[in-house]
PDB file of C-alpha atoms in Angstrom:
ATOM      1  CA  MET A  27      95.278 132.127 114.898  1.00  0.00           C
ATOM      2  CA  SER A  28      94.738 130.356 111.727  1.00  0.00           C
ATOM      3  CA  ILE A  29      92.868 126.959 111.856  1.00  0.00           C
ATOM      4  CA  ARG A  30      96.201 124.901 110.667  1.00  0.00           C
ATOM      5  CA  PHE A  31      98.034 126.339 113.931  1.00  0.00           C
ATOM      6  CA  THR A  32      95.122 125.578 116.135  1.00  0.00           C
ATOM      7  CA  THR A  33      94.647 121.924 114.510  1.00  0.00           C
ATOM      8  CA  THR A  34      98.174 121.608 115.071  1.00  0.00           C
ATOM      9  CA  ALA A  35      98.525 122.947 118.603  1.00  0.00           C
ATOM     10  CA  ARG A  36      95.365 120.322 119.729  1.00  0.00           C
ATOM     11  CA  ARG A  37      97.148 117.603 117.829  1.00  0.00           C
ATOM     12  CA  GLY A  38     100.307 118.408 119.977  1.00  0.00           C
ATOM     13  CA  MET A  39      98.437 118.812 123.400  1.00  0.00           C
ATOM     14  CA  ALA A  40      96.644 115.444 122.792  1.00  0.00           C
ATOM     15  CA  ALA A  41      99.729 113.682 122.066  1.00  0.00           C
ATOM     16  CA  ALA A  42     101.255 115.184 125.276  1.00  0.00           C
ATOM     17  CA  ALA A  43      98.372 114.633 127.040  1.00  0.00           C
ATOM     18  CA  ILE A  44      98.311 110.824 126.030  1.00  0.00           C
ATOM     19  CA  ALA A  45     102.197 110.412 126.588  1.00  0.00           C
ATOM     20  CA  VAL A  46     101.977 111.703 130.294  1.00  0.00           C
ATOM     21  CA  SER A  47      99.014 109.301 131.090  1.00  0.00           C
ATOM     22  CA  LEU A  48     100.869 106.366 129.604  1.00  0.00           C
ATOM     23  CA  ALA A  49     104.040 107.523 131.654  1.00  0.00           C
ATOM     24  CA  LEU A  50     101.846 107.847 134.838  1.00  0.00           C
ATOM     25  CA  GLY A  51     100.257 104.614 134.071  1.00  0.00           C
ATOM     26  CA  VAL A  52     103.723 102.687 133.716  1.00  0.00           C
ATOM     27  CA  ALA A  53     104.760 104.273 136.938  1.00  0.00           C
ATOM     28  CA  GLY A  54     101.804 103.566 138.408  1.00  0.00           C
ATOM     29  CA  CYS A  55     102.461  99.812 137.271  1.00  0.00           C
ATOM     30  CA  SER A  56     105.620  99.364 138.686  1.00  0.00           C
ATOM     31  CA  SER A  57     104.999  99.840 142.310  1.00  0.00           C
ATOM     32  CA  GLY A  58     106.887  96.471 143.055  1.00  0.00           C
ATOM     33  CA  ASP A  59     103.762  94.768 144.438  1.00  0.00           C
ATOM     34  CA  ASP A  60     103.876  91.159 143.679  1.00  0.00           C
ATOM     35  CA  LYS A  61     100.384  90.861 144.597  1.00  0.00           C
ATOM     36  CA  SER A  62      98.918  92.781 141.994  1.00  0.00           C
ATOM     37  CA  GLY A  63     100.579  90.946 139.193  1.00  0.00           C
ATOM     38  CA  ASP A  64      99.400  87.472 140.775  1.00  0.00           C
ATOM     39  CA  THR A  65      95.790  88.916 140.942  1.00  0.00           C
ATOM     40  CA  SER A  66      96.104  89.742 137.258  1.00  0.00           C
ATOM     41  CA  THR A  67      97.702  86.367 136.378  1.00  0.00           C
ATOM     42  CA  SER A  68      95.021  84.325 138.287  1.00  0.00           C
ATOM     43  CA  ALA A  69      92.090  86.378 136.740  1.00  0.00           C
ATOM     44  CA  SER A  70      93.045  85.494 133.502  1.00  0.00           C
ATOM     45  CA  LYS A  71      93.358  81.770 134.448  1.00  0.00           C
ATOM     46  CA  ASN A  72      89.951  81.657 135.830  1.00  0.00           C
ATOM     47  CA  GLY A  73      88.447  83.151 132.799  1.00  0.00           C
ATOM     48  CA  SER A  74      87.074  86.308 134.708  1.00  0.00           C
ATOM     49  CA  SER A  75      88.323  89.902 134.465  1.00  0.00           C
ATOM     50  CA  ASN A  76      88.167  92.917 136.805  1.00  0.00           C
ATOM     51  CA  PRO A  77      85.470  95.538 135.566  1.00  0.00           C
ATOM     52  CA  ASP A  78      88.417  98.085 136.070  1.00  0.00           C
ATOM     53  CA  ALA A  79      90.387  96.256 133.411  1.00  0.00           C
ATOM     54  CA  GLN A  80      87.837  96.951 130.909  1.00  0.00           C
ATOM     55  CA  THR A  81      87.323 100.777 131.445  1.00  0.00           C
ATOM     56  CA  GLY A  82      91.243 101.528 131.017  1.00  0.00           C
ATOM     57  CA  ASP A  83      91.554 102.282 134.614  1.00  0.00           C
ATOM     58  CA  SER A  84      94.216  99.445 135.301  1.00  0.00           C
ATOM     59  CA  GLU A  85      97.392  98.230 133.751  1.00  0.00           C
ATOM     60  CA  GLU A  86      95.210  95.806 131.615  1.00  0.00           C
ATOM     61  CA  PRO A  87      94.499  97.000 127.946  1.00  0.00           C
ATOM     62  CA  LEU A  88      90.806  96.825 126.603  1.00  0.00           C
ATOM     63  CA  ALA A  89      92.251  95.113 123.326  1.00  0.00           C
ATOM     64  CA  GLU A  90      95.142  94.499 121.365  1.00  0.00           C
ATOM     65  CA  LEU A  91      94.775  94.362 117.734  1.00  0.00           C
ATOM     66  CA  LYS A  92      97.584  92.694 115.274  1.00  0.00           C
ATOM     67  CA  GLY A  93      98.236  94.400 112.046  1.00  0.00           C
ATOM     68  CA  GLU A  94     100.480  94.159 109.109  1.00  0.00           C
ATOM     69  CA  GLU A  95     104.145  94.763 109.112  1.00  0.00           C
ATOM     70  CA  GLY A  96     104.355  93.697 112.664  1.00  0.00           C
ATOM     71  CA  PHE A  97     102.453  96.481 114.125  1.00  0.00           C
ATOM     72  CA  LEU A  98     100.389  95.917 117.178  1.00  0.00           C
ATOM     73  CA  LEU A  99      97.683  98.310 118.334  1.00  0.00           C
ATOM     74  CA  THR A 100      97.098  98.459 121.957  1.00  0.00           C
ATOM     75  CA  VAL A 101      93.615 100.145 123.016  1.00  0.00           C
ATOM     76  CA  THR A 102      93.960 101.109 126.367  1.00  0.00           C
ATOM     77  CA  SER A 103      90.619 103.653 127.096  1.00  0.00           C
ATOM     78  CA  ALA A 104      87.602 104.123 125.274  1.00  0.00           C
ATOM     79  CA  VAL A 105      85.825 107.270 127.230  1.00  0.00           C
ATOM     80  CA  ARG A 106      82.432 108.559 126.250  1.00  0.00           C
ATOM     81  CA  ASP A 107      82.323 112.453 127.397  1.00  0.00           C
ATOM     82  CA  SER A 108      79.779 114.871 128.110  1.00  0.00           C
ATOM     83  CA  GLY A 109      80.040 116.620 124.966  1.00  0.00           C
ATOM     84  CA  GLY A 110      79.119 113.756 123.080  1.00  0.00           C
ATOM     85  CA  PHE A 111      82.486 112.168 121.804  1.00  0.00           C
ATOM     86  CA  LEU A 112      84.118 108.856 122.414  1.00  0.00           C
ATOM     87  CA  THR A 113      87.689 109.119 121.937  1.00  0.00           C
ATOM     88  CA  VAL A 114      89.708 105.791 121.807  1.00  0.00           C
ATOM     89  CA  SER A 115      93.381 106.011 123.021  1.00  0.00           C
ATOM     90  CA  GLY A 116      96.012 103.595 122.997  1.00  0.00           C
ATOM     91  CA  GLU A 117      99.645 102.820 121.718  1.00  0.00           C
ATOM     92  CA  LEU A 118     100.981 101.610 118.318  1.00  0.00           C
ATOM     93  CA  LYS A 119     103.794  99.474 118.494  1.00  0.00           C
ATOM     94  CA  ASN A 120     106.360  97.932 115.858  1.00  0.00           C
ATOM     95  CA  ASP A 121     106.749  94.472 116.908  1.00  0.00           C
ATOM     96  CA  GLY A 122     108.550  93.924 113.585  1.00  0.00           C
ATOM     97  CA  ASP A 123     112.186  93.387 113.095  1.00  0.00           C
ATOM     98  CA  GLN A 124     112.832  96.512 111.204  1.00  0.00           C
ATOM     99  CA  SER A 125     111.664  99.973 110.955  1.00  0.00           C
ATOM    100  CA  ALA A 126     108.265 100.376 108.864  1.00  0.00           C
ATOM    101  CA  ARG A 127     105.667 102.692 107.969  1.00  0.00           C
ATOM    102  CA  VAL A 128     101.745 102.304 108.871  1.00  0.00           C
ATOM    103  CA  PRO A 129     100.315 100.871 106.102  1.00  0.00           C
ATOM    104  CA  VAL A 130      98.383 104.002 104.101  1.00  0.00           C
ATOM    105  CA  SER A 131      94.899 102.162 103.990  1.00  0.00           C
ATOM    106  CA  THR A 132      94.595 102.459 107.646  1.00  0.00           C
ATOM    107  CA  ARG A 133      93.360 106.463 106.527  1.00  0.00           C
ATOM    108  CA  GLY A 134      90.288 104.545 104.648  1.00  0.00           C
ATOM    109  CA  ASP A 135      89.550 105.460 101.183  1.00  0.00           C
ATOM    110  CA  GLU A 136      87.416 108.814 101.713  1.00  0.00           C
ATOM    111  CA  THR A 137      88.731 111.755  99.509  1.00  0.00           C
ATOM    112  CA  GLU A 138      88.498 113.936 102.121  1.00  0.00           C
ATOM    113  CA  ILE A 139      90.529 112.083 104.448  1.00  0.00           C
ATOM    114  CA  ILE A 140      92.996 110.878 101.745  1.00  0.00           C
ATOM    115  CA  LYS A 141      94.279 114.507 101.541  1.00  0.00           C
ATOM    116  CA  HIS A 142      95.178 114.991 104.746  1.00  0.00           C
ATOM    117  CA  GLY A 143      98.005 112.223 105.069  1.00  0.00           C
ATOM    118  CA  THR A 144      98.248 109.367 106.857  1.00  0.00           C
ATOM    119  CA  SER A 145      96.200 108.647 109.640  1.00  0.00           C
ATOM    120  CA  PHE A 146      93.936 106.269 111.525  1.00  0.00           C
ATOM    121  CA  GLY A 147      90.743 107.972 109.771  1.00  0.00           C
ATOM    122  CA  GLY A 148      89.448 104.710 108.059  1.00  0.00           C
ATOM    123  CA  SER A 149      88.608 103.267 111.691  1.00  0.00           C
ATOM    124  CA  THR A 150      85.091 102.516 112.576  1.00  0.00           C
ATOM    125  CA  LEU A 151      83.071 101.542 115.551  1.00  0.00           C
ATOM    126  CA  VAL A 152      80.115  99.163 115.159  1.00  0.00           C
ATOM    127  CA  ASP A 153      77.305  99.014 117.546  1.00  0.00           C
ATOM    128  CA  SER A 154      75.803  95.764 117.076  1.00  0.00           C
ATOM    129  CA  SER A 155      72.655  96.083 119.432  1.00  0.00           C
ATOM    130  CA  GLY A 156      71.708  99.443 117.801  1.00  0.00           C
ATOM    131  CA  LYS A 157      72.624  98.542 114.483  1.00  0.00           C
ATOM    132  CA  LYS A 158      74.887 101.299 113.655  1.00  0.00           C
ATOM    133  CA  ARG A 159      78.369 101.832 112.671  1.00  0.00           C
ATOM    134  CA  TYR A 160      80.285 105.282 113.506  1.00  0.00           C
ATOM    135  CA  TYR A 161      83.029 106.617 111.672  1.00  0.00           C
ATOM    136  CA  VAL A 162      86.134 109.197 112.768  1.00  0.00           C
ATOM    137  CA  LEU A 163      84.915 112.844 113.362  1.00  0.00           C
ATOM    138  CA  ARG A 164      86.367 115.146 111.050  1.00  0.00           C
ATOM    139  CA  ASP A 165      87.002 119.297 111.634  1.00  0.00           C
ATOM    140  CA  THR A 166      85.556 121.965 109.291  1.00  0.00           C
ATOM    141  CA  GLU A 167      88.167 121.214 106.940  1.00  0.00           C
ATOM    142  CA  GLY A 168      88.076 117.381 106.571  1.00  0.00           C
ATOM    143  CA  ARG A 169      90.693 116.482 108.670  1.00  0.00           C
ATOM    144  CA  PRO A 170      90.145 113.441 110.741  1.00  0.00           C
ATOM    145  CA  LEU A 171      90.319 113.850 114.514  1.00  0.00           C
ATOM    146  CA  THR A 172      92.924 111.315 115.387  1.00  0.00           C
ATOM    147  CA  THR A 173      96.359 110.784 115.272  1.00  0.00           C
ATOM    148  CA  THR A 174      97.683 111.728 111.789  1.00  0.00           C
ATOM    149  CA  ASP A 175     101.244 112.363 109.858  1.00  0.00           C
ATOM    150  CA  LEU A 176     102.277 109.208 111.330  1.00  0.00           C
ATOM    151  CA  PRO A 177     105.940 108.640 111.081  1.00  0.00           C
ATOM    152  CA  LYS A 178     108.201 106.021 110.122  1.00  0.00           C
ATOM    153  CA  ILE A 179     108.394 103.672 113.584  1.00  0.00           C
ATOM    154  CA  LYS A 180     111.520 101.945 114.413  1.00  0.00           C
ATOM    155  CA  ALA A 181     111.254  98.289 115.263  1.00  0.00           C
ATOM    156  CA  GLY A 182     110.254  97.979 118.974  1.00  0.00           C
ATOM    157  CA  ASP A 183     109.439 101.622 119.259  1.00  0.00           C
ATOM    158  CA  SER A 184     105.976 102.870 120.057  1.00  0.00           C
ATOM    159  CA  ILE A 185     103.946 106.279 119.494  1.00  0.00           C
ATOM    160  CA  PRO A 186     100.477 107.232 121.595  1.00  0.00           C
ATOM    161  CA  VAL A 187      97.410 107.370 119.014  1.00  0.00           C
ATOM    162  CA  PHE A 188      93.832 108.458 119.779  1.00  0.00           C
ATOM    163  CA  ILE A 189      90.689 108.173 117.322  1.00  0.00           C
ATOM    164  CA  GLN A 190      87.645 110.363 118.029  1.00  0.00           C
ATOM    165  CA  PHE A 191      84.146 109.146 117.184  1.00  0.00           C
ATOM    166  CA  PRO A 192      80.408 110.276 117.846  1.00  0.00           C
ATOM    167  CA  ALA A 193      79.502 108.686 121.031  1.00  0.00           C
ATOM    168  CA  PRO A 194      77.068 105.900 121.043  1.00  0.00           C
ATOM    169  CA  PRO A 195      73.945 106.110 123.357  1.00  0.00           C
ATOM    170  CA  LYS A 196      74.676 105.686 126.929  1.00  0.00           C
ATOM    171  CA  SER A 197      72.929 102.361 126.733  1.00  0.00           C
ATOM    172  CA  THR A 198      75.641 100.976 124.691  1.00  0.00           C
ATOM    173  CA  THR A 199      78.575  99.880 126.711  1.00  0.00           C
ATOM    174  CA  GLU A 200      80.358  97.691 124.153  1.00  0.00           C
ATOM    175  CA  VAL A 201      81.433  98.266 120.652  1.00  0.00           C
ATOM    176  CA  THR A 202      83.530  96.304 117.921  1.00  0.00           C
ATOM    177  CA  PHE A 203      86.615  98.604 117.049  1.00  0.00           C
ATOM    178  CA  GLN A 204      87.682  98.355 113.456  1.00  0.00           C
ATOM    179  CA  VAL A 205      90.785  99.528 111.990  1.00  0.00           C
ATOM    180  CA  PRO A 206      91.978  98.711 108.271  1.00  0.00           C
ATOM    181  CA  THR A 207      94.654  96.125 107.931  1.00  0.00           C
ATOM    182  CA  PHE A 208      94.194  95.235 111.912  1.00  0.00           C
ATOM    183  CA  ALA A 209      92.345  92.688 113.192  1.00  0.00           C
ATOM    184  CA  ALA A 210      88.985  94.080 114.818  1.00  0.00           C
ATOM    185  CA  ALA A 211      88.309  93.753 118.612  1.00  0.00           C
ATOM    186  CA  THR A 212      85.545  94.319 120.990  1.00  0.00           C
ATOM    187  CA  ILE A 213      86.075  97.186 123.356  1.00  0.00           C
ATOM    188  CA  LYS A 214      83.978  98.704 126.331  1.00  0.00           C
ATOM    189  CA  ILE A 215      83.264 102.034 126.450  1.00  0.00           C
ATOM    190  CA  SER A 216      83.531 103.976 130.089  1.00  0.00           C
ATOM    191  CA  GLY A 217      82.103 107.439 131.154  1.00  0.00           C
TER     192      GLY A 217
END
């Protein structure tokens, strides 16, 4: 099996897993329970938040980053796994009036990443307390471990996305997530 086939298969499985997770999340959120809607509304009015909302276990996103061309990146989870990786997952939506492509600068300016097409390869995590910056992981051929070959997105449409980083130490529970051309946001890590 070639590395290209394996990478394509992994990318497809990751996209399918994210799509299923988002579909289940939407199905779970549409239970018709009016009390849950009131709870989230009152929590935001009081200025307090439910801890589950920060770990990606509820309908509340960890962050929403606004970008150029009307793009909105909603971060739904930032999960640390036992293998030493941190996967940031979410949804990229075109909130603009017309179809648009994600700006090429989201891939960053590193030569190895540029040659693999449009991606979120320029993303970083900043651990202020540990004074470290984490860059997107790459495979042995230099491909970023993130959603790649981003298509032109029609107005109102969205696609699932993921970005994988080395995991900060367990003591780090909050990082600043940065994507070129998007506003930065602080997100909480689960796991």
